[in-house]
Amino acid sequence: MKQKLLFGFAMLSYFAMAQTTFLPKETINASTGDAPYTMTSGLIDGDAFPDIIIGTYLGNTIEWYKNNGDNTFAIQPLITTTLEGIGFIKLADLNGDTFLDVIASGYSNDSVAWYPNDGSGNFLTENIISSAVAGASGFSVGDINNDTFLDIAVTAYDNNEVLWFSNDGTGTFTLDANKIDDTLVTPGAIDMKDIDGDGDLDVLVGTAFYGSDVIEIFRNNLAIDGTVSFTKDATTVATGKTGIFHVSFEDIDGDADLDILATEVSYGGGPTGNLYWYEDNGSGYTETIFTTTLTNPAMALFKDLDNDGLNDIVLGNGASGVGNDLVWFKNNSSGNFDAEDIIDDTQSQAFVLAIEDYDNDGDLDIATSAYNQDALNYFENQKIVLSVSDVQFQNLTIYPNPTKDYLTFEGFNTNINVTVYDVLGKQVRVKNVTNGETLNVSELAAGIYTIKINNAVTSKFIKE
């Protein structure tokens, strides 16, 4: 059935203040598999509502929860129970069929595996990428050799290696002979982005020896013939840390250069952990420590919670026992952040989180998993009051949905900026449109896309 996407905008002046509040915790499942330790989110079953995937470290389960579109979720048949010590999980289209597949690492059986999605949320087979990654831990997905196919870089915690596997486009992976690194002790957290602007993916790694831990960058020396090799930077990003849990390349201060966001979970009797921001100053890295009440900072995500066009920091806590466990820092631009705002203090070891607009109301909600409580929880972001300059929107409609060729935009009285993203977050269309104007999407592949209006309000449409 064709539908219209409707945005209801209140009559707001330019000086209206944005305010972000979260409803109290809703528990999606109070009895997940034992010790949920990793999670991700995305469009699994062909509808417009992001679903949730979790992996349990002691239960050895990968569970997916269907989003019903009304702030409720329903557990589906288990994806697997054979991968042991699940420590990391991601969604990506590994075989080029436009559907998001599940990739996971199993620390206890040294394995990295992927599970193809048929587009309806059925995961019928397990494909082992490798069963010889000693202490398979974190991994990152991206096109390392620039052949247009998604490859995988993974940390082998027990063998002090960072490896990568090339994808032939069908989901068949080959271990590359050129390791990313074999010098770091207990590498764990990993991320990939093009930090130097040379068109290939560089690698960021943090170690978790829980004493004298480091953060290092490895630059990709991709050759014209597709040969990949990596060189460790002469300058170490950080040293002397205690258990790096999370690292990611992010533009924290909005200067168009990638900075580094990292957390130190600090177990083993060490000092209280920290949330760090590292900025390249030309001769090294300037370290900024955020003040937080969280004693064991774990996952940190960089997302726009208040729809002001600036990504905020959302932080989970690895501390055992109930206390402040989920907080966020509002971004005021140029690297200036408000003090932390507490979202929840009722979970125990809420290591990880996933952030999406789960109810498609135009703001980002949060899902978390509580390791000690075997619980999957949900925090709904209440409707945000948007600041709108001069223009007062009454009813913005976008139709038809689904569509094969064009989207029509109506119900507003000035130009709006429309940006379209695919399921991987890649920008695929951008255009300023006037009332009644259309956007040509005929050349896009079939699938589900996100529309962002004026960098503030989002919704989804289906391309047939």
C-alpha atoms as one frame of an Amber mdcrd trajectory, in Angstrom:
protein
   0.000   0.000   0.000   1.308   3.441  -0.926   1.556   5.801   2.002   2.476
   9.380   2.775   5.184  10.239   5.251   3.754  12.947   7.479   5.757  15.298
   9.665   3.719  17.354  12.131   5.553  20.567  13.020   4.390  22.882  15.760
   4.316  26.648  15.072   7.625  27.536  16.619   9.684  30.679  16.562  13.386
  30.869  15.777  14.202  31.160  19.478  12.310  28.057  20.621  14.571  25.938
  22.831  15.247  22.277  22.126  14.908  19.932  25.088  15.713  16.241  25.234
  14.289  13.960  27.903  13.993  10.201  28.046  11.120   8.188  29.445  11.932
   5.738  32.251  13.440   2.400  31.336  11.247  -0.137  29.596  12.536  -3.696
  29.758  12.235  -5.501  26.439  13.450  -8.815  27.854  14.290  -9.485  31.510
  15.795 -12.899  30.739  18.066 -12.734  27.719  20.793 -15.303  27.247  23.397
 -15.210  29.999  25.566 -12.060  30.039  24.532  -9.873  27.080  27.763  -8.177
  26.076  27.340  -6.771  22.574  24.526  -5.298  20.518  23.688  -3.512  17.319
  20.632  -2.283  15.469  19.302  -1.931  11.947  16.548  -2.743   9.470  16.348
  -6.533   9.463  12.988  -7.637   8.119  12.031  -5.218   5.351   9.853  -2.803
   7.324  10.763   0.760   8.301  11.457   0.126  11.995  15.006  -0.610  13.237
  15.350  -3.955  14.967  17.788  -4.980  17.708  20.438  -7.719  17.719  22.284
  -8.811  20.877  25.037 -11.339  21.569  25.512 -13.034  24.940  28.979 -13.862
  26.224  28.110 -16.750  28.558  24.822 -17.807  26.979  26.365 -18.145  23.498
  23.227 -16.805  21.832  22.637 -14.265  19.107  19.130 -12.917  19.589  17.157
 -10.596  17.368  14.188  -8.537  18.453  11.636  -7.372  15.921  10.561  -3.757
  16.297   6.769  -3.624  16.200   6.796   0.114  15.499   4.959   1.049  18.701
   7.874   1.064  21.159   7.525  -2.684  21.730   9.790  -5.476  20.534   9.288
  -9.221  20.037  12.051 -11.798  20.283  12.458 -13.962  17.189  14.029 -17.410
  16.696  17.651 -17.460  17.834  20.182 -16.808  15.094  22.742 -19.160  16.665
  23.714 -20.969  19.861  27.037 -22.382  18.647  29.324 -19.353  18.700  31.006
 -19.238  22.112  31.889 -16.151  24.120  30.230 -13.680  21.788  32.106 -10.431
  22.232  31.184  -8.290  19.260  28.426  -8.061  16.677  27.639  -5.900  13.663
  25.223  -5.623  10.752  26.420  -5.216   7.159  25.514  -6.446   3.685  28.331
  -8.905   3.032  26.975 -10.649  -0.067  25.604  -7.683  -2.008  21.909  -8.605
  -1.892  20.992  -5.300  -0.117  19.971  -7.086   3.111  21.805  -6.570   6.384
  23.600  -9.710   7.517  24.868 -10.468  11.026  28.605 -10.713  11.750  29.858
 -11.864  15.150  33.037 -12.879  16.945  33.316 -15.783  19.387  36.195 -15.294
  21.791  35.988 -18.727  23.387  36.153 -20.730  20.146  38.420 -18.306  18.258
  35.821 -17.736  15.557  34.417 -15.031  13.342  31.180 -15.935  11.570  28.467
 -14.333   9.491  24.805 -15.161   9.046  23.100 -14.191   5.770  19.723 -12.455
   6.006  17.082 -13.376   3.412  15.483  -9.931   3.738  12.698 -11.088   6.029
  14.847 -11.611   9.092  15.540 -15.299   8.520  19.113 -16.383   9.221  19.289
 -19.982   8.069  23.006 -20.656   7.709  26.222 -19.998   9.594  29.286 -19.110
   7.538  32.565 -19.383   9.419  35.022 -16.748   8.219  37.728 -18.212  10.442
  38.000 -20.508  13.457  41.660 -19.671  14.022  41.530 -16.092  15.335  42.974
 -16.685  18.797  40.693 -14.831  21.189  38.572 -13.203  18.476  37.443  -9.896
  19.951  36.545  -6.622  18.272  36.203  -6.158  14.549  35.401  -3.463  12.025
  33.768  -3.770   8.604  34.787  -1.736   5.549  36.349  -1.870   2.096  40.025
  -2.198   3.002  41.384  -2.896  -0.502  39.003  -0.600  -2.419  37.460  -3.362
  -4.545  33.927  -2.198  -3.517  33.335  -5.224  -1.250  33.142  -5.096   2.535
  36.129  -6.670   4.277  36.648  -7.392   7.967  39.496  -6.373  10.299  39.556
  -8.288  13.598  41.643  -8.294  16.767  43.087 -11.606  17.991  43.337 -10.809
  21.701  45.110 -14.012  22.761  47.658 -14.018  19.940  48.507 -10.288  19.939
  47.500  -9.824  16.309  45.268  -7.614  14.205  44.201  -9.473  11.058  42.047
  -8.734   8.067  39.963 -10.847   5.715  39.148  -9.826   2.149  35.635 -10.388
   0.773  35.156 -11.494  -2.842  31.694  -9.897  -2.936  29.721 -13.075  -2.275
  30.589 -13.329   1.406  33.573 -15.623   0.880  36.520 -14.369   2.927  40.268
 -14.921   2.645  42.831 -14.139   5.324  45.298 -11.608   3.947  48.940 -12.503
   4.409  49.795  -8.936   5.401  48.685  -8.529   8.997  47.633  -5.126  10.201
  49.799  -5.633  13.303  51.484  -8.271  15.448  53.235  -6.048  17.993  50.456
  -4.926  20.321  49.734  -6.877  23.500  46.060  -7.903  23.865  44.455  -5.785
  21.129  40.699  -5.502  21.547  38.782  -2.417  20.426  39.068  -1.467  16.753
  37.659   1.007  14.240  38.356   1.967  10.621  38.058   5.271   8.774  40.160
   7.259   6.313  42.001   9.498   8.769  44.507  10.953   6.289  42.211  11.597
   3.323  44.100   9.399   0.876  41.073   7.326  -0.104  41.680   4.163   1.912
  40.694   2.948   5.355  43.103   3.331   8.252  42.824   1.332  11.465  42.521
   2.425  15.095  43.249  -0.131  17.843  43.103  -0.063  21.634  44.589  -2.716
  23.921  43.097  -4.255  27.051  45.942  -5.800  29.040  44.641  -3.784  32.017
  47.952  -2.145  32.647  50.054   0.079  30.373  47.447  -0.078  27.623  47.810
   1.949  24.443  45.854   3.355  21.518  47.562   3.164  18.124  46.821   4.134
  14.523  47.825   1.974  11.558  47.848   3.714   8.193  46.802   1.849   5.077
  49.444   1.873   2.316  47.097   0.643  -0.412  48.999   0.154  -3.682  47.630
   0.705  -7.185  47.514  -3.062  -7.753  45.293  -3.502  -4.684  48.024  -4.786
  -2.377  47.408  -3.725   1.211  49.982  -3.102   3.919  49.847  -1.094   7.119
  52.325   1.126   8.952  52.000   1.974  12.630  52.178   5.699  13.296  55.406
   6.916  14.818  53.326   8.779  17.400  51.231   6.706  19.797  47.819   8.215
  20.509  47.746   7.240  24.195  49.814   5.207  26.665  49.556   4.080  30.277
  45.837   3.312  30.256  43.973   0.532  32.059  41.706  -1.464  29.789  40.652
   0.340  26.609  37.058  -0.729  25.954  36.049   1.467  23.014  37.810   3.450
  20.300  36.338   5.262  17.312  37.309   7.895  14.783  34.935  10.876  15.177
  34.979  14.571  14.311  34.401  15.680  17.885  34.960  19.416  17.432  33.433
  19.869  13.978  36.635  21.022  12.257  36.355  18.393   9.473  39.313  16.415
  10.860  38.848  13.047  12.513  39.540  12.936  16.231  39.476   9.884  18.493
  36.845   8.985  21.078  37.923   6.343  23.587  36.936   4.797  26.899  38.981
   3.200  29.645  36.937   0.648  31.563  39.701   0.143  34.169  39.107  -3.190
  35.868  41.559  -5.230  37.918  41.959  -2.873  40.846  43.188  -0.005  38.729
  42.141   3.624  38.890  38.708   4.857  37.926  38.226   4.717  34.167  37.754
   7.679  31.889  36.124   8.979  28.732  38.736  10.522  26.414  38.865  12.749
  23.368  42.141  12.894  21.429  42.846  15.628  18.890  45.812  15.563  16.512
  47.818  18.737  17.217  50.432  18.120  14.523  53.124  16.772  16.804  51.077
  14.390  18.906  47.637  14.160  20.442  45.973  16.511  22.898  44.054  14.528
  25.496  40.768  15.804  26.925  39.188  13.918  29.826  35.441  14.274  30.295
  34.182  14.546  33.852  31.766  11.694  34.514  30.234   9.900  37.482  30.648
   6.581  35.662  33.492   4.626  37.259  33.995   2.155  34.407  33.115   3.898
  31.123  32.370   1.347  28.409  30.740   1.993  25.031  30.593   5.595  23.806
  28.510   6.545  20.770  28.551   9.876  18.934  24.954  10.643  17.922  22.654
  13.672  17.738  20.163  13.161  20.573  18.641  16.655  20.553  18.306  17.268
  16.792  20.456  20.394  16.775  22.709  19.075  14.006  25.579  18.317  16.404
  26.464  14.816  17.531  26.397  14.298  21.275  28.233  11.658  23.322  26.255
   8.816  24.893  28.098   6.662  27.420  27.414   3.300  29.063  28.947   1.983
  32.290  30.698  -1.326  32.938  30.439  -0.993  36.708  28.749  -3.751  38.668
  25.834  -2.788  40.893  23.071  -0.270  40.393  24.231   3.323  39.939  24.615
   5.893  37.205  24.965   3.692  34.146  23.750   5.664  31.127  24.603   9.337
  30.569  24.941  11.788  27.714  26.941  14.936  27.044  25.264  17.636  24.953
  27.471  19.036  22.204  27.481  22.848  22.053  29.810  22.900  18.993  33.558
  23.425  18.552  34.432  20.786  21.131  32.381  22.302  23.947  30.092  19.935
  25.841  27.654  20.299  28.712  28.176  18.359  31.908  26.777  14.842  31.800
  23.030  14.339  31.979  21.919  11.094  33.620  19.470   9.012  31.601  19.327
   5.968  33.902  20.720   4.615  37.168  18.938   1.255  37.505  21.124  -1.153
  35.511  24.187  -3.217  36.366  27.047  -3.362  33.861  25.260  -1.681  30.974
  28.384  -2.013  28.840  26.841  -1.490  25.426  24.071   0.413  23.704  22.482
   0.983  20.317  20.929   4.227  19.132  18.225   4.535  16.456  14.906   6.270
  15.880  13.080   3.122  16.919   9.598   4.656  16.835  10.161   6.825  13.726
   9.068   9.991  15.518  12.057  12.064  14.420  14.380  11.651  17.416  16.903
   9.027  18.477  16.045   6.459  21.137  18.432   4.200  23.064  18.547   0.454
  23.676  20.938  -1.018  26.242  21.843  -4.436  27.581  22.639  -5.069  31.250
  25.300  -7.779  31.541  24.726  -8.656  35.205  20.938  -8.603  34.940  20.539
 -10.499  31.641  18.264  -7.704  30.481  17.587  -5.796  27.278  16.231  -2.310
  27.965  14.804   0.605  26.009  14.690   4.358  26.583  12.310   6.399  24.451
  13.431   9.894  23.550  10.439  12.160  23.989   9.374  14.401  21.155  11.859
  17.207  20.701  10.781  20.809  20.405  12.623  21.993  17.306  13.928  25.466
  16.616  12.755  26.504  13.152  14.118  29.700  11.593  11.342  31.929  10.171
   9.594  29.016   8.516   6.626  27.484  10.269   5.864  24.001   8.943   2.306
  22.798   9.293   2.176  19.497   7.410   5.092  18.203   5.421   4.125  15.142
   3.398   6.331  12.902   1.291   4.786  10.404  -1.094   4.368   7.771  -2.467
   5.800   5.211  -0.083   6.896   2.681  -1.288   8.095   4.237  -4.543   9.891
   3.129  -7.705  10.822   6.450  -9.289  10.092   9.734  -7.495   9.246  11.172
  -4.085   7.034  14.269  -3.959   7.388  16.840  -1.160   4.414  19.035  -0.187
   3.066  21.124   2.666   5.751  23.737   3.330   6.325  27.322   2.256  10.046
  27.600   1.572  12.955  25.525   0.328  13.956  22.529   2.401  17.133  20.495
   2.250  16.569  16.780   1.674  19.312  14.221   2.269  18.853  10.503   1.644
  20.987   7.804   3.295  21.190   4.075   2.619  21.134   1.409   5.331  24.890
   1.748   5.863  24.552   5.473   6.528  26.067   6.493   3.196  24.670   9.687
   1.677  23.137   8.782  -1.696  21.041  11.850  -2.570  20.960  15.503  -1.520
  18.781  18.256  -2.943  17.057  21.505  -2.014  13.395  21.190  -2.945  10.441
  23.554  -3.134   6.820  22.784  -2.323   5.440  20.232  -4.778   8.853  19.348
  -6.198   9.986  15.755  -6.704  13.195  13.897  -5.940  14.335  11.262  -8.431
  15.223   8.006  -6.651  14.793   5.704  -9.647  18.481   4.805  -9.821  18.691
   3.729  -6.184  18.819   0.016  -5.434  15.748  -1.553  -3.876  15.748  -1.262
  -0.109  14.950   0.982   2.835  16.341   4.525   2.970  16.417   7.298   5.556
  15.321  10.835   4.688  16.705  13.741   6.703  14.968  17.118   6.384  17.008
  20.253   7.131  19.469  18.076   9.063  16.902  17.740  11.829  13.928  15.458
  11.175  14.151  11.920   9.855  11.907   9.233   8.451  12.147   6.217   6.182
  10.920   5.194   2.746  11.016   1.974   0.767  12.474   1.935  -2.742  10.918
  -0.861  -4.810
